[in-house]
Structures are given as structure tokens and as C-alpha cells.
CSV table of C-alpha atoms in Angstrom, one decimal:
chain,number,residue,atom,x,y,z
A,225,MET,CA,10.4,-11.5,7.3
A,226,PRO,CA,9.6,-11.1,3.9
A,227,ILE,CA,6.7,-8.6,4.7
A,228,VAL,CA,6.3,-4.9,3.7
A,229,GLN,CA,3.3,-3.1,5.5
A,230,GLY,CA,1.4,-1.3,2.8
A,231,GLY,CA,1.4,2.6,3.1
A,232,MET,CA,-2.3,3.4,4.0
A,233,GLY,CA,-3.5,7.0,3.9
A,234,VAL,CA,-5.0,9.2,5.2
A,235,GLY,CA,-3.3,8.5,8.5
A,236,VAL,CA,-4.0,4.9,8.7
A,237,SER,CA,-0.1,4.0,8.7
A,238,LEU,CA,2.1,6.6,10.3
A,239,ALA,CA,4.8,6.1,12.8
A,240,GLY,CA,3.2,4.1,15.2
A,241,LEU,CA,2.2,1.2,12.9
A,242,ALA,CA,5.4,1.6,11.0
A,243,SER,CA,7.7,1.1,13.8
A,244,ALA,CA,5.7,-1.9,15.3
A,245,VAL,CA,6.0,-3.6,12.0
A,246,ALA,CA,9.6,-2.7,11.8
A,247,ASN,CA,10.4,-4.1,15.3
A,248,GLN,CA,8.8,-7.4,14.3
A,249,GLY,CA,11.4,-7.8,11.3
A,250,GLY,CA,8.9,-6.4,8.4
A,251,VAL,CA,9.3,-3.0,6.4
A,252,GLY,CA,7.1,-0.4,8.2
A,253,VAL,CA,5.7,2.3,5.9
A,254,ILE,CA,4.5,5.8,6.7
A,255,SER,CA,1.8,7.0,4.2
A,256,SER,CA,2.7,10.6,3.0
A,257,ALA,CA,-1.0,11.2,1.7
A,258,GLY,CA,-2.8,13.8,3.8
A,259,LEU,CA,-0.2,14.6,6.2
A,260,GLY,CA,-1.0,18.3,5.5
A,261,ALA,CA,-4.4,17.7,6.9
A,262,ILE,CA,-3.4,15.7,10.0
A,263,TYR,CA,-0.6,18.3,10.7
A,264,ASN,CA,-2.8,21.5,10.0
A,265,ASN,CA,-2.1,22.8,13.3
A,266,TYR,CA,1.4,23.3,12.3
A,267,SER,CA,0.5,25.5,9.1
A,268,LYS,CA,-2.7,26.2,7.3
A,269,ASP,CA,-0.8,25.8,4.0
A,270,TYR,CA,-1.3,22.1,3.2
A,271,ARG,CA,2.1,21.6,1.4
A,272,THR,CA,4.2,23.2,4.4
A,273,ALA,CA,2.3,21.2,6.8
A,274,SER,CA,2.8,18.0,4.7
A,275,ILE,CA,6.7,18.4,4.9
A,276,TRP,CA,6.7,19.0,8.7
A,277,GLY,CA,4.3,16.1,9.1
A,278,LEU,CA,6.7,13.6,7.3
A,279,LYS,CA,9.6,14.8,9.2
A,280,GLU,CA,7.7,14.3,12.4
A,281,GLU,CA,6.5,11.0,11.6
A,282,LEU,CA,10.1,9.8,10.5
A,283,ARG,CA,11.3,11.1,13.7
A,284,LYS,CA,8.9,9.4,15.8
A,285,ALA,CA,9.4,5.9,13.8
A,286,ARG,CA,13.1,6.3,14.2
A,287,GLU,CA,12.8,7.0,17.9
A,288,ALA,CA,10.6,3.8,18.2
A,289,THR,CA,12.6,1.4,16.2
A,290,LYS,CA,16.0,0.5,14.5
A,291,GLY,CA,14.3,-1.5,12.0
A,292,ILE,CA,13.4,-0.6,8.4
A,293,ILE,CA,11.2,2.5,7.8
A,294,GLY,CA,9.8,3.3,4.3
A,295,VAL,CA,7.5,6.1,3.0
A,296,ASN,CA,4.9,5.5,0.6
A,297,VAL,CA,4.5,8.5,-2.0
A,298,MET,CA,1.7,8.6,-4.7
A,299,VAL,CA,2.9,9.8,-8.3
A,300,ALA,CA,-0.8,11.4,-8.3
A,301,MET,CA,-0.2,13.7,-5.3
A,302,SER,CA,0.2,17.5,-6.2
A,303,ASN,CA,3.1,17.5,-3.5
A,304,PHE,CA,4.8,14.3,-4.9
A,305,ALA,CA,8.1,16.3,-5.2
A,306,ASP,CA,8.2,17.6,-1.9
A,307,MET,CA,7.3,14.2,-0.1
A,308,VAL,CA,10.0,12.4,-2.1
A,309,LYS,CA,12.6,15.0,-1.4
A,310,THR,CA,11.8,15.2,2.4
A,311,ALA,CA,11.8,11.5,2.7
A,312,ILE,CA,15.4,11.2,1.0
A,313,ALA,CA,16.5,14.1,3.1
A,314,GLU,CA,15.3,12.5,6.3
A,315,LYS,CA,17.1,9.4,5.3
A,316,ALA,CA,13.8,7.2,5.1
A,317,ASP,CA,15.0,3.7,4.1
A,318,ILE,CA,12.9,3.1,1.1
A,319,ILE,CA,10.5,5.0,-1.0
A,320,PHE,CA,7.5,3.2,-2.3
A,321,SER,CA,5.8,4.9,-5.4
A,322,GLY,CA,2.6,4.0,-7.3
A,323,ALA,CA,-0.8,5.5,-8.4
A,324,GLY,CA,1.0,6.3,-11.7
A,325,LEU,CA,4.3,5.4,-12.9
A,326,PRO,CA,7.2,7.2,-11.0
A,327,LEU,CA,9.1,7.4,-14.2
A,328,ASN,CA,11.2,10.3,-12.7
A,329,LEU,CA,11.8,9.1,-9.2
A,330,PRO,CA,15.7,8.6,-9.2
A,331,SER,CA,16.1,12.1,-10.3
A,332,PHE,CA,15.4,13.3,-6.8
A,333,LEU,CA,18.3,11.3,-5.4
A,334,THR,CA,21.2,13.4,-3.9
A,335,GLU,CA,24.8,12.3,-3.9
A,336,ASP,CA,24.8,11.4,-0.3
A,337,ALA,CA,21.3,9.7,-0.5
A,338,LYS,CA,20.8,6.3,1.3
A,339,THR,CA,17.3,5.9,0.5
A,340,LYS,CA,16.2,2.8,-1.7
A,341,LEU,CA,13.5,3.4,-4.5
A,342,ALA,CA,10.7,0.7,-5.2
A,343,PRO,CA,8.1,1.4,-7.8
A,344,ILE,CA,4.7,0.0,-7.5
A,345,VAL,CA,3.3,-1.6,-10.8
A,346,SER,CA,0.2,-3.8,-12.1
A,347,SER,CA,1.7,-5.0,-15.3
A,348,ALA,CA,4.6,-6.7,-16.8
A,349,ARG,CA,4.7,-4.0,-19.5
A,350,ALA,CA,4.9,-1.2,-16.7
A,351,ALA,CA,7.7,-3.0,-15.1
A,352,LYS,CA,9.6,-3.4,-18.3
A,353,VAL,CA,8.9,0.5,-19.2
A,354,LEU,CA,10.0,1.5,-15.9
A,355,CYS,CA,13.3,-0.5,-15.4
A,356,GLN,CA,14.3,0.5,-18.9
A,357,LYS,CA,13.6,4.1,-18.5
A,358,TRP,CA,15.4,4.5,-14.9
A,359,PHE,CA,18.5,2.5,-16.3
A,360,SER,CA,18.7,4.6,-19.7
A,361,GLU,CA,18.2,7.9,-18.2
A,362,TYR,CA,19.5,7.6,-14.7
A,363,LYS,CA,21.7,4.4,-14.7
A,364,TYR,CA,19.7,3.4,-11.6
A,365,ILE,CA,18.2,0.0,-11.1
A,366,PRO,CA,14.9,-0.3,-8.9
A,367,ASP,CA,15.8,-1.6,-5.4
A,368,ALA,CA,12.6,-3.7,-5.5
A,369,ILE,CA,9.4,-3.8,-7.5
A,370,VAL,CA,6.0,-4.0,-5.8
A,371,VAL,CA,3.2,-5.7,-8.0
A,372,GLU,CA,-0.5,-4.7,-6.7
A,373,GLY,CA,-3.0,-6.8,-7.9
A,374,PRO,CA,-6.6,-6.0,-8.2
A,375,LYS,CA,-7.8,-6.9,-4.7
A,376,ALA,CA,-5.9,-4.3,-2.9
A,377,GLY,CA,-7.5,-1.8,-0.9
A,378,GLY,CA,-7.9,2.1,-1.5
A,379,HIS,CA,-7.2,3.3,-5.3
A,380,LEU,CA,-6.6,0.7,-7.9
A,381,GLY,CA,-4.5,0.8,-10.8
A,382,TYR,CA,-7.1,-1.1,-12.9
A,383,LYS,CA,-10.0,-0.3,-15.0
A,384,ALA,CA,-13.3,-1.2,-13.5
A,385,ASP,CA,-13.8,-4.2,-15.8
A,386,GLN,CA,-10.4,-5.5,-15.2
A,387,ILE,CA,-10.8,-5.8,-11.3
A,388,SER,CA,-12.6,-9.1,-11.5
A,389,ASP,CA,-10.9,-10.4,-14.5
A,390,GLU,CA,-8.9,-13.5,-13.9
A,391,HIS,CA,-6.3,-12.4,-16.5
A,392,TYR,CA,-5.4,-9.6,-14.2
A,393,SER,CA,-5.5,-11.4,-10.9
A,394,LEU,CA,-2.3,-11.3,-8.8
A,395,GLU,CA,-1.7,-15.0,-9.5
A,396,ALA,CA,-1.8,-14.2,-13.1
A,397,ILE,CA,0.3,-11.0,-13.1
A,398,VAL,CA,3.3,-12.1,-10.7
A,399,PRO,CA,4.7,-14.8,-13.0
A,400,GLN,CA,4.6,-12.4,-15.7
A,401,ILE,CA,6.3,-9.6,-13.9
A,402,VAL,CA,8.7,-12.0,-12.3
A,403,ALA,CA,9.7,-13.2,-15.6
A,404,GLU,CA,10.3,-9.6,-17.1
A,405,VAL,CA,12.1,-8.5,-13.9
A,406,ARG,CA,14.4,-11.8,-14.4
A,407,ALA,CA,15.2,-10.9,-17.8
A,408,PHE,CA,16.3,-7.5,-16.9
A,409,GLU,CA,18.4,-8.9,-13.9
A,410,ALA,CA,20.1,-11.1,-16.4
A,411,GLU,CA,20.9,-8.6,-18.8
A,412,HIS,CA,22.4,-6.1,-16.1
A,413,ASN,CA,23.8,-8.5,-13.6
A,414,CYS,CA,21.8,-7.2,-10.7
A,415,SER,CA,18.9,-8.3,-8.3
A,416,ILE,CA,15.6,-6.8,-7.9
A,417,PRO,CA,13.3,-8.5,-5.4
A,418,VAL,CA,9.8,-8.6,-6.5
A,419,ILE,CA,7.1,-8.1,-3.9
A,420,ALA,CA,3.6,-8.8,-4.4
A,421,GLY,CA,0.5,-7.4,-2.7
A,422,GLY,CA,-3.2,-7.0,-2.9
A,423,GLY,CA,-5.6,-9.7,-1.3
A,424,ILE,CA,-2.9,-11.5,0.5
A,425,TYR,CA,-4.2,-12.3,4.1
A,426,THR,CA,-2.8,-15.3,5.6
A,427,GLY,CA,0.6,-17.2,5.9
A,428,GLU,CA,-0.7,-20.0,3.2
A,429,ASP,CA,-1.5,-16.8,1.0
A,430,ILE,CA,2.2,-15.8,1.6
A,431,TYR,CA,3.5,-19.1,0.6
A,432,ARG,CA,1.5,-19.7,-2.5
A,433,ILE,CA,2.4,-16.2,-3.9
A,434,MET,CA,6.0,-16.8,-3.0
A,435,ALA,CA,6.0,-20.2,-4.7
A,436,LEU,CA,5.1,-18.4,-8.0
A,437,GLY,CA,8.2,-16.2,-7.8
A,438,ALA,CA,7.6,-13.5,-5.6
A,439,ASP,CA,10.4,-12.6,-3.1
A,440,GLY,CA,8.2,-11.1,-0.5
A,441,VAL,CA,4.7,-9.6,0.1
A,442,GLN,CA,3.0,-6.5,0.8
A,443,MET,CA,0.0,-6.4,3.2
A,444,GLY,CA,-2.2,-3.5,4.2
A,445,THR,CA,-5.6,-4.7,5.4
A,446,ARG,CA,-4.3,-7.1,7.9
A,447,PHE,CA,-2.5,-4.3,9.9
A,448,VAL,CA,-5.6,-2.1,10.1
A,449,THR,CA,-6.9,-4.4,12.9
A,450,THR,CA,-3.9,-3.9,15.1
A,451,ASP,CA,-3.5,-2.1,18.3
A,452,GLU,CA,-0.7,-0.1,16.8
A,453,CYS,CA,-2.5,0.9,13.6
A,454,ASP,CA,-2.7,4.8,13.8
A,455,ALA,CA,-6.6,4.9,12.8
A,456,ASP,CA,-9.2,5.7,15.2
A,457,PRO,CA,-10.7,2.6,16.9
A,458,ALA,CA,-14.1,3.4,15.2
A,459,PHE,CA,-12.1,2.8,11.7
A,460,LYS,CA,-10.8,-0.6,12.8
A,461,GLN,CA,-14.0,-1.6,14.2
A,462,SER,CA,-15.7,-0.9,10.7
A,463,TYR,CA,-13.4,-3.7,9.3
A,464,ILE,CA,-14.6,-6.2,12.1
A,465,GLU,CA,-18.2,-5.3,11.6
A,466,ALA,CA,-18.0,-5.5,7.6
A,467,HIS,CA,-19.5,-8.4,5.9
A,468,GLU,CA,-18.4,-9.7,2.7
A,469,GLU,CA,-21.2,-7.9,0.7
A,470,ASP,CA,-20.2,-4.7,2.4
A,471,ILE,CA,-16.9,-4.6,0.5
A,472,GLU,CA,-17.5,-2.4,-2.8
A,473,ILE,CA,-15.6,-0.9,-5.6
A,474,ILE,CA,-16.3,2.9,-6.0
A,475,GLN,CA,-15.4,5.6,-8.3
A,476,SER,CA,-13.1,8.0,-6.6
A,477,PRO,CA,-13.2,11.7,-7.1
A,478,VAL,CA,-9.6,11.2,-8.2
A,479,GLY,CA,-10.9,9.4,-11.5
A,480,MET,CA,-9.9,5.9,-10.3
A,481,PRO,CA,-11.7,3.0,-9.0
A,482,GLY,CA,-11.3,2.2,-5.2
A,483,ARG,CA,-12.3,-0.6,-2.9
A,484,ALA,CA,-14.1,0.6,0.4
A,485,ILE,CA,-16.5,-0.5,3.1
A,486,ARG,CA,-20.1,0.5,2.2
A,487,ASN,CA,-21.5,2.8,4.8
A,488,SER,CA,-23.9,5.7,5.1
A,489,PHE,CA,-21.8,8.2,3.7
A,490,LEU,CA,-21.2,6.3,0.3
A,491,ASP,CA,-24.9,5.6,0.2
A,492,ARG,CA,-25.7,9.3,0.4
A,493,VAL,CA,-23.0,9.9,-2.4
A,494,LYS,CA,-24.9,7.2,-4.6
A,495,GLU,CA,-28.3,8.9,-3.8
A,496,GLY,CA,-26.7,12.4,-4.8
A,497,LEU,CA,-27.1,14.0,-1.6
A,498,LYS,CA,-23.5,15.0,-1.5
A,499,VAL,CA,-22.7,18.3,-3.3
A,500,PRO,CA,-19.3,19.7,-4.0
A,501,LYS,CA,-17.6,22.3,-2.3
A,502,ALA,CA,-14.4,24.4,-2.8
A,503,CYS,CA,-11.3,22.3,-2.6
A,504,PRO,CA,-9.4,23.0,0.4
A,505,PHE,CA,-6.2,21.1,-0.2
A,506,ASP,CA,-5.5,20.7,-3.9
A,507,CYS,CA,-3.8,17.2,-2.9
A,508,ILE,CA,-4.3,15.1,-5.9
A,509,LYS,CA,-3.4,16.2,-9.6
A,510,THR,CA,-6.3,14.3,-11.1
A,511,CYS,CA,-9.3,15.5,-8.7
A,512,ASP,CA,-11.6,18.0,-10.4
A,513,VAL,CA,-13.8,19.5,-7.6
A,514,THR,CA,-16.3,20.8,-10.1
A,515,HIS,CA,-17.3,17.2,-11.0
A,516,SER,CA,-16.6,15.7,-7.6
A,517,PRO,CA,-19.5,14.9,-4.9
A,518,TYR,CA,-17.1,15.2,-2.2
A,519,CYS,CA,-13.6,16.1,-1.1
A,520,ILE,CA,-11.7,12.7,-0.8
A,521,MET,CA,-9.1,14.1,1.3
A,522,LEU,CA,-11.9,15.3,4.0
A,523,ALA,CA,-13.7,11.9,3.7
A,524,LEU,CA,-10.5,9.9,4.3
A,525,TYR,CA,-9.4,12.2,7.0
A,526,ASN,CA,-12.8,12.0,8.8
A,527,ALA,CA,-12.6,8.2,8.8
A,528,PHE,CA,-9.0,8.1,10.1
A,529,LYS,CA,-10.5,10.3,13.1
A,530,GLY,CA,-13.4,7.8,13.4
A,531,LYS,CA,-16.0,10.1,11.9
A,532,LEU,CA,-17.5,7.5,9.5
A,533,ARG,CA,-20.6,9.5,9.1
A,534,ASN,CA,-18.7,12.0,7.1
A,535,GLY,CA,-16.3,9.7,5.4
A,536,TYR,CA,-15.4,6.1,4.7
A,537,ALA,CA,-12.7,3.4,5.1
A,538,PHE,CA,-10.8,2.2,2.3
A,539,CYS,CA,-9.8,-1.6,2.5
A,540,GLY,CA,-8.6,-4.6,0.7
A,541,SER,CA,-10.9,-7.4,-0.6
A,542,ASN,CA,-10.5,-9.5,2.5
A,543,ALA,CA,-11.4,-7.0,5.2
A,544,TRP,CA,-14.5,-8.5,6.0
A,545,ARG,CA,-12.6,-11.6,7.3
A,546,ALA,CA,-11.1,-9.2,10.5
A,547,GLU,CA,-12.4,-10.8,13.6
A,548,LYS,CA,-10.3,-9.1,16.4
A,549,ILE,CA,-7.9,-6.3,17.2
A,550,GLN,CA,-4.5,-7.9,18.1
A,551,SER,CA,-0.9,-6.7,18.4
A,552,VAL,CA,1.4,-6.5,15.4
A,553,ARG,CA,3.4,-9.1,17.2
A,554,GLU,CA,0.5,-11.4,17.6
A,555,LEU,CA,-0.3,-11.1,13.9
A,556,MET,CA,3.4,-11.5,12.7
A,557,THR,CA,3.8,-14.5,14.8
A,558,SER,CA,0.4,-16.1,13.3
A,559,LEU,CA,1.4,-15.3,9.8
A,560,ARG,CA,4.9,-17.1,10.3
A,561,THR,CA,3.2,-19.9,12.1
A,562,GLU,CA,0.5,-20.4,9.1
A,563,TYR,CA,3.4,-20.1,6.5
A,564,ASP,CA,5.6,-22.8,8.4
A,565,SER,CA,2.4,-25.1,8.7
A,566,PHE,CA,1.4,-24.9,5.1
A,567,ALA,CA,5.0,-25.0,3.8
A,568,ALA,CA,5.6,-28.3,5.7
A,569,LYS,CA,2.4,-29.7,4.4
A,570,CYS,CA,3.3,-28.6,0.8
A,571,GLU,CA,6.8,-29.7,0.9
A,572,GLY,CA,6.2,-32.9,3.0
A,573,PHE,CA,3.6,-33.8,0.2
A,574,SER,CA,6.1,-33.0,-2.6
A,575,LEU,CA,8.8,-35.3,-0.9
A,576,ARG,CA,6.1,-38.1,-0.7
A,577,GLU,CA,5.3,-37.7,-4.5
A,578,LYS,CA,9.0,-37.9,-5.1
A,579,LEU,CA,9.3,-41.1,-3.2
A,580,PHE,CA,6.0,-42.9,-3.8
A,581,GLY,CA,4.9,-41.2,-7.0
A,582,ALA,CA,1.5,-39.3,-7.2
A,583,LYS,CA,-1.7,-41.1,-6.3
């Protein structure tokens, strides 16, 4: 199935969710963000624990599936190089990398590496720059390109005023990026699948975005409310209880806008009741603890553990539409049914138009 499960940190997509998605024919993705906090018992050193944690999650995923398992590694992470090297050494099938342009990602590949590389971009210009840089410097062509629109969950690669601007919508940027990628393909006689993500929720959404040229989709929010999602039940329940007006854009301590579910923690931040403390992790390059009202790693870790009074849940724009917890198998089946149903309707209409003319 042309579905990539988005990498969701901290702890939301680990081996449990990734292997379940892979077993249903999708691409399962482990998030490498925050593994040092999750595996704190192994080592108090964040970076050492992160390396161990990624090895453990990949091992557990491999034991549970023969499907495709990827790792999401954010460029903004201070241990970006550690996580990329570990993913390659442990033979992850693919690395997805965004939150900045991963211009040097191919430099980490070893001679015997089997791992594919897929950058995450948010504009045609970024796709062009990256393709040219990888080819000119490393003679490497991206194995896929993920386009992430402004309706995605978590940290967003957009300025605040671009998030609601239709010129930056996924539907607007996918054809632009597809055109750029197809031109590169023609020039270099290669094939690069374009995967679109951010706000895709139903089988109909999948059909519509693929009709614009995408080869597949990335979905995160839909997989949170599954049995196999690695987050605490309270985290999943926050999606089910959320109303549309609860989904808000926040300014993250890492210097980027993010989308999250409003709760008492975020209200206290707005009221100035949270105070900065020392940084226990040094996890994100752009995070300045002296100007941060809270530690984002601790906030997201607490949410993952279900302690939402001391943290909050990142989410996509459609999180409020969640109604129930279901298995990954049930979700994938319903997405396929919705896709097939809408495709039959569209293609049937198209055929009628050809035969009898538009009315």
C-alpha cells in the first residue's frame, strides 16, 4: 500500500506501531526523537541512551515484521549524525529526514549500506536544491521525496503566516514539487517517488492527492488512535476528546511553529506560569533554554507517558475527527475501501463524461 506512517516523537511511533504498519503493507517508521529520554535507564547520557534505544527499537521491529521499517531523523536534532549512523549500521530500510534540509545525508552511507534515503521538503525550491546538491556532491539520487504540507502535526517547516495561506497548501505545492522532481528524473534517467503528507485523513484524501501526481502518502495522525500506537492510552484519548477549536498553532521552544491539542499545560505557558529550568538533554540545536518557558523534550515525553498536565500532544489538523481506537489492520482496510470506493466513483464519472459528454 502506498502509505508511509509518519515518524512521531517523542515515543509515539516506536517498534510497536511501525511493525504493525509494515505488516499491513505500509512503510512503518520509528521516530528517533527523544529515545535518550525513553531509554534513560540504560544510560544517563542522552546520546548514549539514544543510540542504544534506536538499536533496541529496530531489533524489536525486525522481530515483529518482515515488512519495511524506516527511521525518522530530524536535521535539527543535536544527535542527528549518531541517529543516522546507527540507522544505517542497523540496516534500517529507509531514513526519512526533515526539520531542516539534510544536505549531507548521503555522506553517512557506508560501502555496504542497504538503507535508502528520503528527504522531507516543503517547497519545489528545496526539492531542487537538495536533488542537485546530492547529485553534484555525492552522485546520489534521493530514493524518495516526502512533501510535508502545513496541515501536518508537530513542528512545521513554515512561517506562521504561511500555515493558512492557500499558496502553501499541500494541494498547491505537490504539483510544483512533482514537476521539479520529474524534470530531474528526465535529466538523470531515474525515478524518484514523491510522497505527500500533512492533513491526509481518508482514502478519498489519498486518491485526490495522488491524482495531483503524488506516488504515495505519509500519514501520522490517523495512526495515533490505533491499538498499536506506542503512546499511552491517555495520549490517544486526547485526540478522541479534542474538538476542532482545540487544535492550535503554538510557538515551540525550538524556534518553529507547531500544531498541538490545547490543554492546561499550554494554557499555563500562555499565562507565563511556566519557568525555564536547566536543559537536561541538549536535544535540539535551535533550542535556547534561557528563552524557553519549558523543556520541549520533557513536555513531549510526559505526554507520551500520559502525563498531559505536564506536557501536550502534537497532532495534525484533523486530529479532532478521531472517534475511536482501532487496530492498524482495521484502519488500513478502511482506507483501502474508501480509496477504492471514491476511485470507482471518479473513474465511473470520467467514463460517463467521455461517452455522453459533461452535463
